Short mmCIF file of C-alpha atoms and ligand atoms in Angstrom, two decimals:
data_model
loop_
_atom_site.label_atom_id
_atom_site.label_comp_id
_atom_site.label_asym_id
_atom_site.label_seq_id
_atom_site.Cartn_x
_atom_site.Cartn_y
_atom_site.Cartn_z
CA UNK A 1 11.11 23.22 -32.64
CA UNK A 2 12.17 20.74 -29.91
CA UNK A 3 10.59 18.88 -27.77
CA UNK A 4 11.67 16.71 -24.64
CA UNK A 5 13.01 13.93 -25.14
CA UNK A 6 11.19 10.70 -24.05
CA UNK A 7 13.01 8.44 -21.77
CA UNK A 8 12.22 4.97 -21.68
CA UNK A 9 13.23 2.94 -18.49
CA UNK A 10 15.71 0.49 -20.90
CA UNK A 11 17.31 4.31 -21.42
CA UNK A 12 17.39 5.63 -17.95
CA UNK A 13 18.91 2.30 -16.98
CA UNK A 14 21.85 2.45 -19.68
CA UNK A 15 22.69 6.17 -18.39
CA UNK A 16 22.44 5.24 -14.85
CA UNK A 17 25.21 2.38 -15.44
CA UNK A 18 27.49 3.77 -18.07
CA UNK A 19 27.29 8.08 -17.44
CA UNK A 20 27.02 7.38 -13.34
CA UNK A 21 28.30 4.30 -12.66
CA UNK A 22 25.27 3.83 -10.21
CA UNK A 23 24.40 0.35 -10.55
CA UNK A 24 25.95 -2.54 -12.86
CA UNK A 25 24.75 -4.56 -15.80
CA UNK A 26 23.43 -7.69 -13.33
CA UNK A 27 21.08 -4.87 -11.66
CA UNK A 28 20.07 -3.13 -14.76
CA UNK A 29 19.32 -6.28 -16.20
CA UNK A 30 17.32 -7.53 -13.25
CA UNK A 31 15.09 -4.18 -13.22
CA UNK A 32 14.60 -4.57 -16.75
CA UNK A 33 13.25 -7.97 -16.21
CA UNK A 34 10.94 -7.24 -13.58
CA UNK A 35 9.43 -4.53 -15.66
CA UNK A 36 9.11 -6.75 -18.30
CA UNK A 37 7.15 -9.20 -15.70
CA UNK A 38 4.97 -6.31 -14.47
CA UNK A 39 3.90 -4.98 -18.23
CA UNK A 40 2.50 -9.01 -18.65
CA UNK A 41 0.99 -8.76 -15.43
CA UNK A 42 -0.50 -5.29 -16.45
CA UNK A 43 -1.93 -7.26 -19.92
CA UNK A 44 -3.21 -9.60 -17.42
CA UNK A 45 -5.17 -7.69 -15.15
CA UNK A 46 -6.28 -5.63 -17.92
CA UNK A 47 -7.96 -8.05 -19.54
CA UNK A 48 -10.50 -8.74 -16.52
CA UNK A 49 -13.21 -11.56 -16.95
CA UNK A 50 -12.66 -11.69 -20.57
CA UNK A 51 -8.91 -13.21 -19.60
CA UNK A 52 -10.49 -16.18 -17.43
CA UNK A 53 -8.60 -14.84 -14.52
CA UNK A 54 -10.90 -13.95 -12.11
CA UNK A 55 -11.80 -15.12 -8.87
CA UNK A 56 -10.02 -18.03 -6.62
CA UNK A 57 -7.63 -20.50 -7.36
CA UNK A 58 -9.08 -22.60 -4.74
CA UNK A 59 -5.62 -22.28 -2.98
CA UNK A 60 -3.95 -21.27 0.00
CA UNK A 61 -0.32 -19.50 0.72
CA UNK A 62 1.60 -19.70 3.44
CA UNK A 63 -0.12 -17.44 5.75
CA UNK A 64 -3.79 -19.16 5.23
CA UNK A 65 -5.18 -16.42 2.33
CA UNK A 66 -6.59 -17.62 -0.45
CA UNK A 67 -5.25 -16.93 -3.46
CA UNK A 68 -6.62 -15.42 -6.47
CA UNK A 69 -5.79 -16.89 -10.02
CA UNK A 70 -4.17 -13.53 -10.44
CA UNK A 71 -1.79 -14.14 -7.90
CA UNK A 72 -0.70 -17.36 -8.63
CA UNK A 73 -0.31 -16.00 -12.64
CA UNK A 74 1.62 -12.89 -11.39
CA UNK A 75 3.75 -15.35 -9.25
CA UNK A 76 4.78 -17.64 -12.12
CA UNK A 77 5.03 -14.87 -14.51
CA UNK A 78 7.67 -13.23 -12.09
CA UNK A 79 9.20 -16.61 -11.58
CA UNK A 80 9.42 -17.49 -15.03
CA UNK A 81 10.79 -13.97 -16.16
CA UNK A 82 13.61 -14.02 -13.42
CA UNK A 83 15.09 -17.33 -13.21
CA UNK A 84 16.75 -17.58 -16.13
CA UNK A 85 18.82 -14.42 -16.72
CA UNK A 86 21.77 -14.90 -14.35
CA UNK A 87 21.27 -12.24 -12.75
CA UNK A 88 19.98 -14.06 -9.37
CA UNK A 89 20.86 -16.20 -6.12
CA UNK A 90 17.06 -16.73 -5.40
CA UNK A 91 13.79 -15.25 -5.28
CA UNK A 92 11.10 -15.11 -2.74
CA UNK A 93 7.19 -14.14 -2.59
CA UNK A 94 4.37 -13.79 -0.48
CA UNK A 95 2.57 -16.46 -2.58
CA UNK A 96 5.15 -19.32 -1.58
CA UNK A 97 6.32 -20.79 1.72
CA UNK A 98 10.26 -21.41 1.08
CA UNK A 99 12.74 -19.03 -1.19
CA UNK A 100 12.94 -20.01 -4.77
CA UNK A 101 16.34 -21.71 -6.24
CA UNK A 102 17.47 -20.59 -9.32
CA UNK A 103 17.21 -24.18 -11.42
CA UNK A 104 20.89 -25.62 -11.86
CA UNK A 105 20.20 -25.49 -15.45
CA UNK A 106 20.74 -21.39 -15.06
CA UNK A 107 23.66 -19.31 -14.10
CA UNK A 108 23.49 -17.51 -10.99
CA UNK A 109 24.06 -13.88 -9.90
CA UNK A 110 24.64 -11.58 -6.75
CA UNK A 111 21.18 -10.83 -6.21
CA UNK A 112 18.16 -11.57 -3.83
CA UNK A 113 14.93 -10.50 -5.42
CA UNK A 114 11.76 -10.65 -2.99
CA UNK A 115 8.10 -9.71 -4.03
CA UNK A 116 4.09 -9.19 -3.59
CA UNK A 117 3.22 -10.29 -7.07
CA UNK A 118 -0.52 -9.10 -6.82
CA UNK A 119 -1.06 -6.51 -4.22
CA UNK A 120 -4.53 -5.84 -2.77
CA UNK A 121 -5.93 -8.84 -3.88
CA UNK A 122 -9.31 -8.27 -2.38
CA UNK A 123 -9.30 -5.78 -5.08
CA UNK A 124 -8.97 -7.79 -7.83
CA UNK A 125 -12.07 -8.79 -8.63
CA UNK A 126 -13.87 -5.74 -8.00
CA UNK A 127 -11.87 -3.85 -10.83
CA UNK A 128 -9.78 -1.66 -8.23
CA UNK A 129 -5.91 -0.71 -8.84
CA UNK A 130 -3.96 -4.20 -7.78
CA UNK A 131 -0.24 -3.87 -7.89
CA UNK A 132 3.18 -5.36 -7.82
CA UNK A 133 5.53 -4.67 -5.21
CA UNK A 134 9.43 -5.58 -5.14
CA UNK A 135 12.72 -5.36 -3.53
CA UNK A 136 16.04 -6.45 -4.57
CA UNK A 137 18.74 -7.33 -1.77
CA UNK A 138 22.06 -8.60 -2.42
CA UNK A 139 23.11 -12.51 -1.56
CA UNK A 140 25.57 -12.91 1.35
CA UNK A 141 29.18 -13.15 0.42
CA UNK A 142 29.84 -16.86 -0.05
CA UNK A 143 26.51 -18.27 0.27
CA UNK A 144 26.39 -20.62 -2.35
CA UNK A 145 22.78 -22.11 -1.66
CA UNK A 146 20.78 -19.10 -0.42
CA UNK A 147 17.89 -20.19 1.88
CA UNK A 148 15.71 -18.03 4.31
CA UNK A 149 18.50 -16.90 6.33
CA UNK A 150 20.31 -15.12 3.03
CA UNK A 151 17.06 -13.18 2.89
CA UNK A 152 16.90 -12.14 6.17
CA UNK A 153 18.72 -8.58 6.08
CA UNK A 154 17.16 -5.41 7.33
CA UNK A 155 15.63 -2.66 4.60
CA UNK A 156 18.33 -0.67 4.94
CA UNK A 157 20.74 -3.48 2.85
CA UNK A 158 17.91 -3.33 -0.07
CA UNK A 159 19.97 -1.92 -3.02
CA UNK A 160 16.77 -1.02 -5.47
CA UNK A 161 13.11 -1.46 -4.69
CA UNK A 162 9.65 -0.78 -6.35
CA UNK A 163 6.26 -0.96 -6.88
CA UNK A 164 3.87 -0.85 -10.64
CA UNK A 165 0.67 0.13 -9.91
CA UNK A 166 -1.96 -1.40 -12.25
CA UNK A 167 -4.84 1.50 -12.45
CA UNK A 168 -6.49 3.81 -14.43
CA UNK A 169 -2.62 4.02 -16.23
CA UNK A 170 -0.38 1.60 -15.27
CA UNK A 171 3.08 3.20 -13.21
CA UNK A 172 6.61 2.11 -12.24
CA UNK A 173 7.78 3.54 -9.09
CA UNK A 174 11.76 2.77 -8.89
CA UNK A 175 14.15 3.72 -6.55
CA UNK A 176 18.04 2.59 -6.88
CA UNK A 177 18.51 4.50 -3.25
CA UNK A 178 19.24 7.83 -4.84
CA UNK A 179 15.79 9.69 -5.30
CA UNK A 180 12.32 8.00 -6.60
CA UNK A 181 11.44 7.80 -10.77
CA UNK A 182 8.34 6.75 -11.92
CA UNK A 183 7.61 5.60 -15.45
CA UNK A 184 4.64 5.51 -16.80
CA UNK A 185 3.39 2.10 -19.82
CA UNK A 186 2.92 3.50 -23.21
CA UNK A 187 0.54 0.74 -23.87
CA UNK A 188 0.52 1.40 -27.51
CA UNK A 189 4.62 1.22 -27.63
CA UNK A 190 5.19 -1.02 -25.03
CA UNK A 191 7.43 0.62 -23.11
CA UNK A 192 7.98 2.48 -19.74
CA UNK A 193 8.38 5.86 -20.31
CA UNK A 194 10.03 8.48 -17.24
CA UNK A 195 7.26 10.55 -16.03
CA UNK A 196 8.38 11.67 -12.72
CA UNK A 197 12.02 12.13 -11.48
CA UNK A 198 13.13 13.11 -7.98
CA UNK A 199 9.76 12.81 -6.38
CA UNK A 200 9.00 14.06 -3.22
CA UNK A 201 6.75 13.30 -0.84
CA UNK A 202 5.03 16.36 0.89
CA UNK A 203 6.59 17.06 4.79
CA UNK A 204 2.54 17.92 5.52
CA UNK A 205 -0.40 16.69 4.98
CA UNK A 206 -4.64 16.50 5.80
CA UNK A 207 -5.05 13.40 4.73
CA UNK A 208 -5.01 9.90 6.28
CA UNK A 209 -5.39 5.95 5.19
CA UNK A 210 -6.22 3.32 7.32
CA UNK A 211 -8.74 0.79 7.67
CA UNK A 212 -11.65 2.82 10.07
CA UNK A 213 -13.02 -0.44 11.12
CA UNK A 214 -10.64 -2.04 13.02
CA UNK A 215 -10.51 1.28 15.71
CA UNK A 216 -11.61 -1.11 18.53
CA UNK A 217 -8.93 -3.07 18.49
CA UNK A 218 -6.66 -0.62 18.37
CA UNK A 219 -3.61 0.39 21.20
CA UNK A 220 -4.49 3.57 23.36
CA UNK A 221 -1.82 5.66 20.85
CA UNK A 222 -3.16 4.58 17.49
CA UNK A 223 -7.08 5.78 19.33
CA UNK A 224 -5.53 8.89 20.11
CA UNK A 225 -3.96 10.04 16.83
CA UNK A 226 -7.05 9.31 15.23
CA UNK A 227 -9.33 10.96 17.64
CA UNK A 228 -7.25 13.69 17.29
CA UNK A 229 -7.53 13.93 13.08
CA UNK A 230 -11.46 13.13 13.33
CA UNK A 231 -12.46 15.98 15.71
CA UNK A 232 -10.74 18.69 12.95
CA UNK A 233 -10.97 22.14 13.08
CA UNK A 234 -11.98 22.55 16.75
CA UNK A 235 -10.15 19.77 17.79
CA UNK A 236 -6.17 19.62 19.20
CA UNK A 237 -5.60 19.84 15.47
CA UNK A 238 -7.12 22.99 14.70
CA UNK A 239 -7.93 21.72 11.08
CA UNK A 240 -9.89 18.98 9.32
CA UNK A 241 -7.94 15.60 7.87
CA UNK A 242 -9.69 13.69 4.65
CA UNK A 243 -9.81 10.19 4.98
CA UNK A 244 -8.77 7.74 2.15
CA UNK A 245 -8.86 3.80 1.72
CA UNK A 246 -8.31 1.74 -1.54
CA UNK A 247 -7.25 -1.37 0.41
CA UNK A 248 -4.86 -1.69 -2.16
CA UNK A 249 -1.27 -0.51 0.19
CA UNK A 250 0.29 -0.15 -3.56
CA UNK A 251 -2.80 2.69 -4.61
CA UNK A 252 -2.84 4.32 -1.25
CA UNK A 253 1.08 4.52 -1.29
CA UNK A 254 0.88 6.22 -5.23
CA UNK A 255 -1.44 8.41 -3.65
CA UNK A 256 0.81 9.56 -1.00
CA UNK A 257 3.79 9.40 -3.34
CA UNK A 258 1.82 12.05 -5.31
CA UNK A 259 -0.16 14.44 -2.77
CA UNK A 260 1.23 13.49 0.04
CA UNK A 261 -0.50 11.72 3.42
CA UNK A 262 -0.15 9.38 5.77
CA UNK A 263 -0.82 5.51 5.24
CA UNK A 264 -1.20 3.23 8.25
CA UNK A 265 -1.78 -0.79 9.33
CA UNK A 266 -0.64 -0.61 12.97
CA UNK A 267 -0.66 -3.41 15.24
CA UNK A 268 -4.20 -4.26 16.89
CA UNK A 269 -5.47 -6.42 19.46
CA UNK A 270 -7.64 -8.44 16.79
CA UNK A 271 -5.25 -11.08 16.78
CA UNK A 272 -3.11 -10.46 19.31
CA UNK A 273 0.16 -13.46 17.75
CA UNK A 274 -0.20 -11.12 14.61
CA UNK A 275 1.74 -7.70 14.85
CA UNK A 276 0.31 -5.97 12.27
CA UNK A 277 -1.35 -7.31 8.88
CA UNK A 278 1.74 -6.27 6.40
CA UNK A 279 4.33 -8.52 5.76
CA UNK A 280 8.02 -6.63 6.27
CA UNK A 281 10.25 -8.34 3.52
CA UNK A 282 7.78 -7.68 0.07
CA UNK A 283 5.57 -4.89 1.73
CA UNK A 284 6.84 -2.53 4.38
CA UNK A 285 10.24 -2.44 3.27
CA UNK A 286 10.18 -2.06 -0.08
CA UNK A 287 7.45 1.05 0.46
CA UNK A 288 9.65 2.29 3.66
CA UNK A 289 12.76 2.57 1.20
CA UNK A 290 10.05 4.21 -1.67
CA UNK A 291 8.97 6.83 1.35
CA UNK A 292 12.36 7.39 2.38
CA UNK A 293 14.06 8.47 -0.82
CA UNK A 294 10.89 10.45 -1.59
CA UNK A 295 11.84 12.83 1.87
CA UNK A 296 8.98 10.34 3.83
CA UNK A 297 9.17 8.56 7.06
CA UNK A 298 8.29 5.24 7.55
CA UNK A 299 8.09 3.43 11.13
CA UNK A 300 6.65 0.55 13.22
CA UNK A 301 5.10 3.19 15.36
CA UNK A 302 8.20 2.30 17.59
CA UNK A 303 11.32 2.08 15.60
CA UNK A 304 12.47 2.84 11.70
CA UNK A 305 11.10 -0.15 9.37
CA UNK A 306 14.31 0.14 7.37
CA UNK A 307 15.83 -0.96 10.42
CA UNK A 308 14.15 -3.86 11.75
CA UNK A 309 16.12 -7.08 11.81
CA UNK A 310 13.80 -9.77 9.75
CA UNK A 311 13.57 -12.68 11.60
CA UNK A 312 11.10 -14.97 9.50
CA UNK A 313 10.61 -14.09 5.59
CA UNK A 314 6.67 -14.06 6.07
CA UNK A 315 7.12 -11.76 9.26
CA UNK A 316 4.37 -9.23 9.66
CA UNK A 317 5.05 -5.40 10.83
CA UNK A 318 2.85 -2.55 11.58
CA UNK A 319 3.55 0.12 9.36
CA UNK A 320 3.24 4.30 9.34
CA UNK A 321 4.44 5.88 6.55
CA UNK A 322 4.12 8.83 4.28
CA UNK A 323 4.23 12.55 5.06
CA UNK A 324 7.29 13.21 7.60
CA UNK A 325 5.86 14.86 10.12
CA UNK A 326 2.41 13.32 10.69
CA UNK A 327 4.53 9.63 10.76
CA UNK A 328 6.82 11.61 12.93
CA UNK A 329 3.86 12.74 15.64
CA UNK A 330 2.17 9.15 15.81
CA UNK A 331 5.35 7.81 16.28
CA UNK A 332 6.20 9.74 19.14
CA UNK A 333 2.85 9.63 20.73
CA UNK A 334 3.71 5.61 20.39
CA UNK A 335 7.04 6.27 22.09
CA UNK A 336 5.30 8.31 24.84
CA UNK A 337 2.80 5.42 25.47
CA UNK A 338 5.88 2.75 25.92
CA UNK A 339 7.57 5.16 28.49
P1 AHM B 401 -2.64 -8.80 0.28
O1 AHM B 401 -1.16 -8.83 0.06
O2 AHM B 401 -3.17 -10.15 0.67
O3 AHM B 401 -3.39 -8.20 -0.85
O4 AHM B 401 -2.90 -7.91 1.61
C1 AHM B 401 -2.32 -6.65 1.72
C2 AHM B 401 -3.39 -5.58 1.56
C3 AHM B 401 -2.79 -4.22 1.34
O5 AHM B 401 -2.62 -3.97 -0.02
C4 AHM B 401 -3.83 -3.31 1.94
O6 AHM B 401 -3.29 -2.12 2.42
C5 AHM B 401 -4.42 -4.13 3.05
O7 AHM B 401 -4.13 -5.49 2.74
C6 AHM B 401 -5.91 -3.95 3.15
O8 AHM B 401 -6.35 -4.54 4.31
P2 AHM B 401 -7.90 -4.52 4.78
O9 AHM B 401 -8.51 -5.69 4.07
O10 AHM B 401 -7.83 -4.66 6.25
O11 AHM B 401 -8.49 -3.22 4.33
MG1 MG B 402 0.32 -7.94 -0.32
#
């Protein structure tokens, strides 16, 4: 009798560089690594109270949050993990102002890695899915010393980004720009094991995520889409939508990776010098490129996120994404609204 084979990720990797030619030993390595990072931070957050990690640091990051011990831990586990394999120019996170050197103990390598070490931290200590969330760019020919400015290259440059989600089973969503995997921990062996290959995002959907209480600050367009969804079956619509929010953009996104929907943080008039509450570098575009290889859309409400031209690492976006055509018809009713 035979039976599938199981694939770890340390497999799919080899095949991808030696049968395909798809990505070389630096990237494989550098994937590798990261996974390795996430299945720590996975033992971690798995662990809850009885770990000591619970509740604040008594810190702040750049953009005023306080941070959770888990964050910082997920931080310096990443860091740690990364810096030493030569496989890097630099590194960057949400949890730290300025991009990380590589020590000039360590050999460098061609690649940029940027990440969201603990996604949906409000989550954290409530015993909700957290997550990790990463993107891997490439550093600009002859830049020797890469600061802020290496890292500031549109989506569409990112050569491989991801996301584990740390939840009832904890998941590795990978894409190396040619269709989505995801890999699922075999806690008992260790090891990421392909669960999913080629997955696709449905083009429909009657589902939504976004956080209901911020509707009054909302633009005209964002009102109107949502009016639209609420007033179902005898609305414009002519069916109901199911609403959805973890507050965890890592869990709604494996949602929508998995039955499809729409996830969305538009721009609102709460804080009017803040466009959006996601950051585009370690949040939008890594998920945009996710969305995109899974047959998804993912805009600003205006333009493609993929495309937008960084112009701070921290910079904030607001982001649609998910099922094609619902991101397609807020989108345009966003267009319509500019003129
Ligand atoms: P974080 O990186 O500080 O955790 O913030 C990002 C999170 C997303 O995971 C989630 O979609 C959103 O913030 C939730 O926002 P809200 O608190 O408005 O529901
Ligand atoms: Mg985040």
């Amino acid at each position: 009798m035979s039976s599938t084979p199981r694939i770890s990720l340390t497999r799919f990797l080899i095949e991808a560089q030696r049968d395909q030619g798809r990505i070389n030993g630096d990237l494989r390595l550098l994937i590798e690594v990261v996974a390795r990072a996430c299945k720590r931070i996975s033992i971690a957050v798995g662990k809850g109270a009885l770990g000591g990690v619970l509740g604040s640091a008594g810190t702040e990051n750049v953009q005023g949050e306080t941070q959770k011990k888990l964050d910082v831990l997920s931080n310096e586990i990443l860091l740690e993990a990364n810096e030493w394999g030569g496989h890097l120019a630099a590194l960057a996170s949400e949890e730290m102002d300025d991009p990380h050197p590589i020590p000039h103990r360590y050999p460098k390598g061609e690649y940029l890695l940027v990440f969201d070490p603990l996604d949906g931290s409000s989550n954290i200590d409530v015993n909700i899915s957290v997550g990790t969330i990463f993107s891997v760019l490439r550093c600009p020919d002859g830049v020797k010393e890469p600061d802020e400015n290496a890292f500031l290259q549109p989506g569409t440059k990112q050569v491989a980004a991801g996301y584990a989600v740390y939840g009832s089973s904890t998941v590795l969503v990978l894409t190396l720009g040619e269709g989505v995997h995801t890999f699922t921990l075999d806690r008992e062996q260790g090891s990421f094991i392909l669960t999913g290959s080629n997955v696709t995002i449905p083009e429909d959907t009657s589902e939504f995520a976004i956080n209901m209480s911020n509707m009054r600050h909302w633009e005209p367009p964002m009102r109107r889409y949502i009016e639209e969804l609420l007033a179902g079956k005898t609305g414009p619509r002519g069916r109901d939508f199911n609403m959805r929010w973890v507050a965890s953009m890592v869990a709604d996104v494996h949602r929508i990776l998995t039955r499809g929907g729409i996830f969305i943080y538009p721009r609102d008039l709460k804080d009017p010098s803040k466009p959006g509450k996601l950051r585009l570098m370690y949040e939008a575009n890594p998920m945009a490129f996710i969305v995109e290889q899974a047959g998804g859309a993912a805009t600003t409400g205006l333009e493609r996120i993929l495309d937008v031209v960084p112009e701070k690492l921290h910079q904030r976006v607001p982001v649609f994404l998910g099922s094609k055509n619902e991101v397609e018809r807020v989108t345009a009713y966003h267009r319509e609204a500019r003129g």
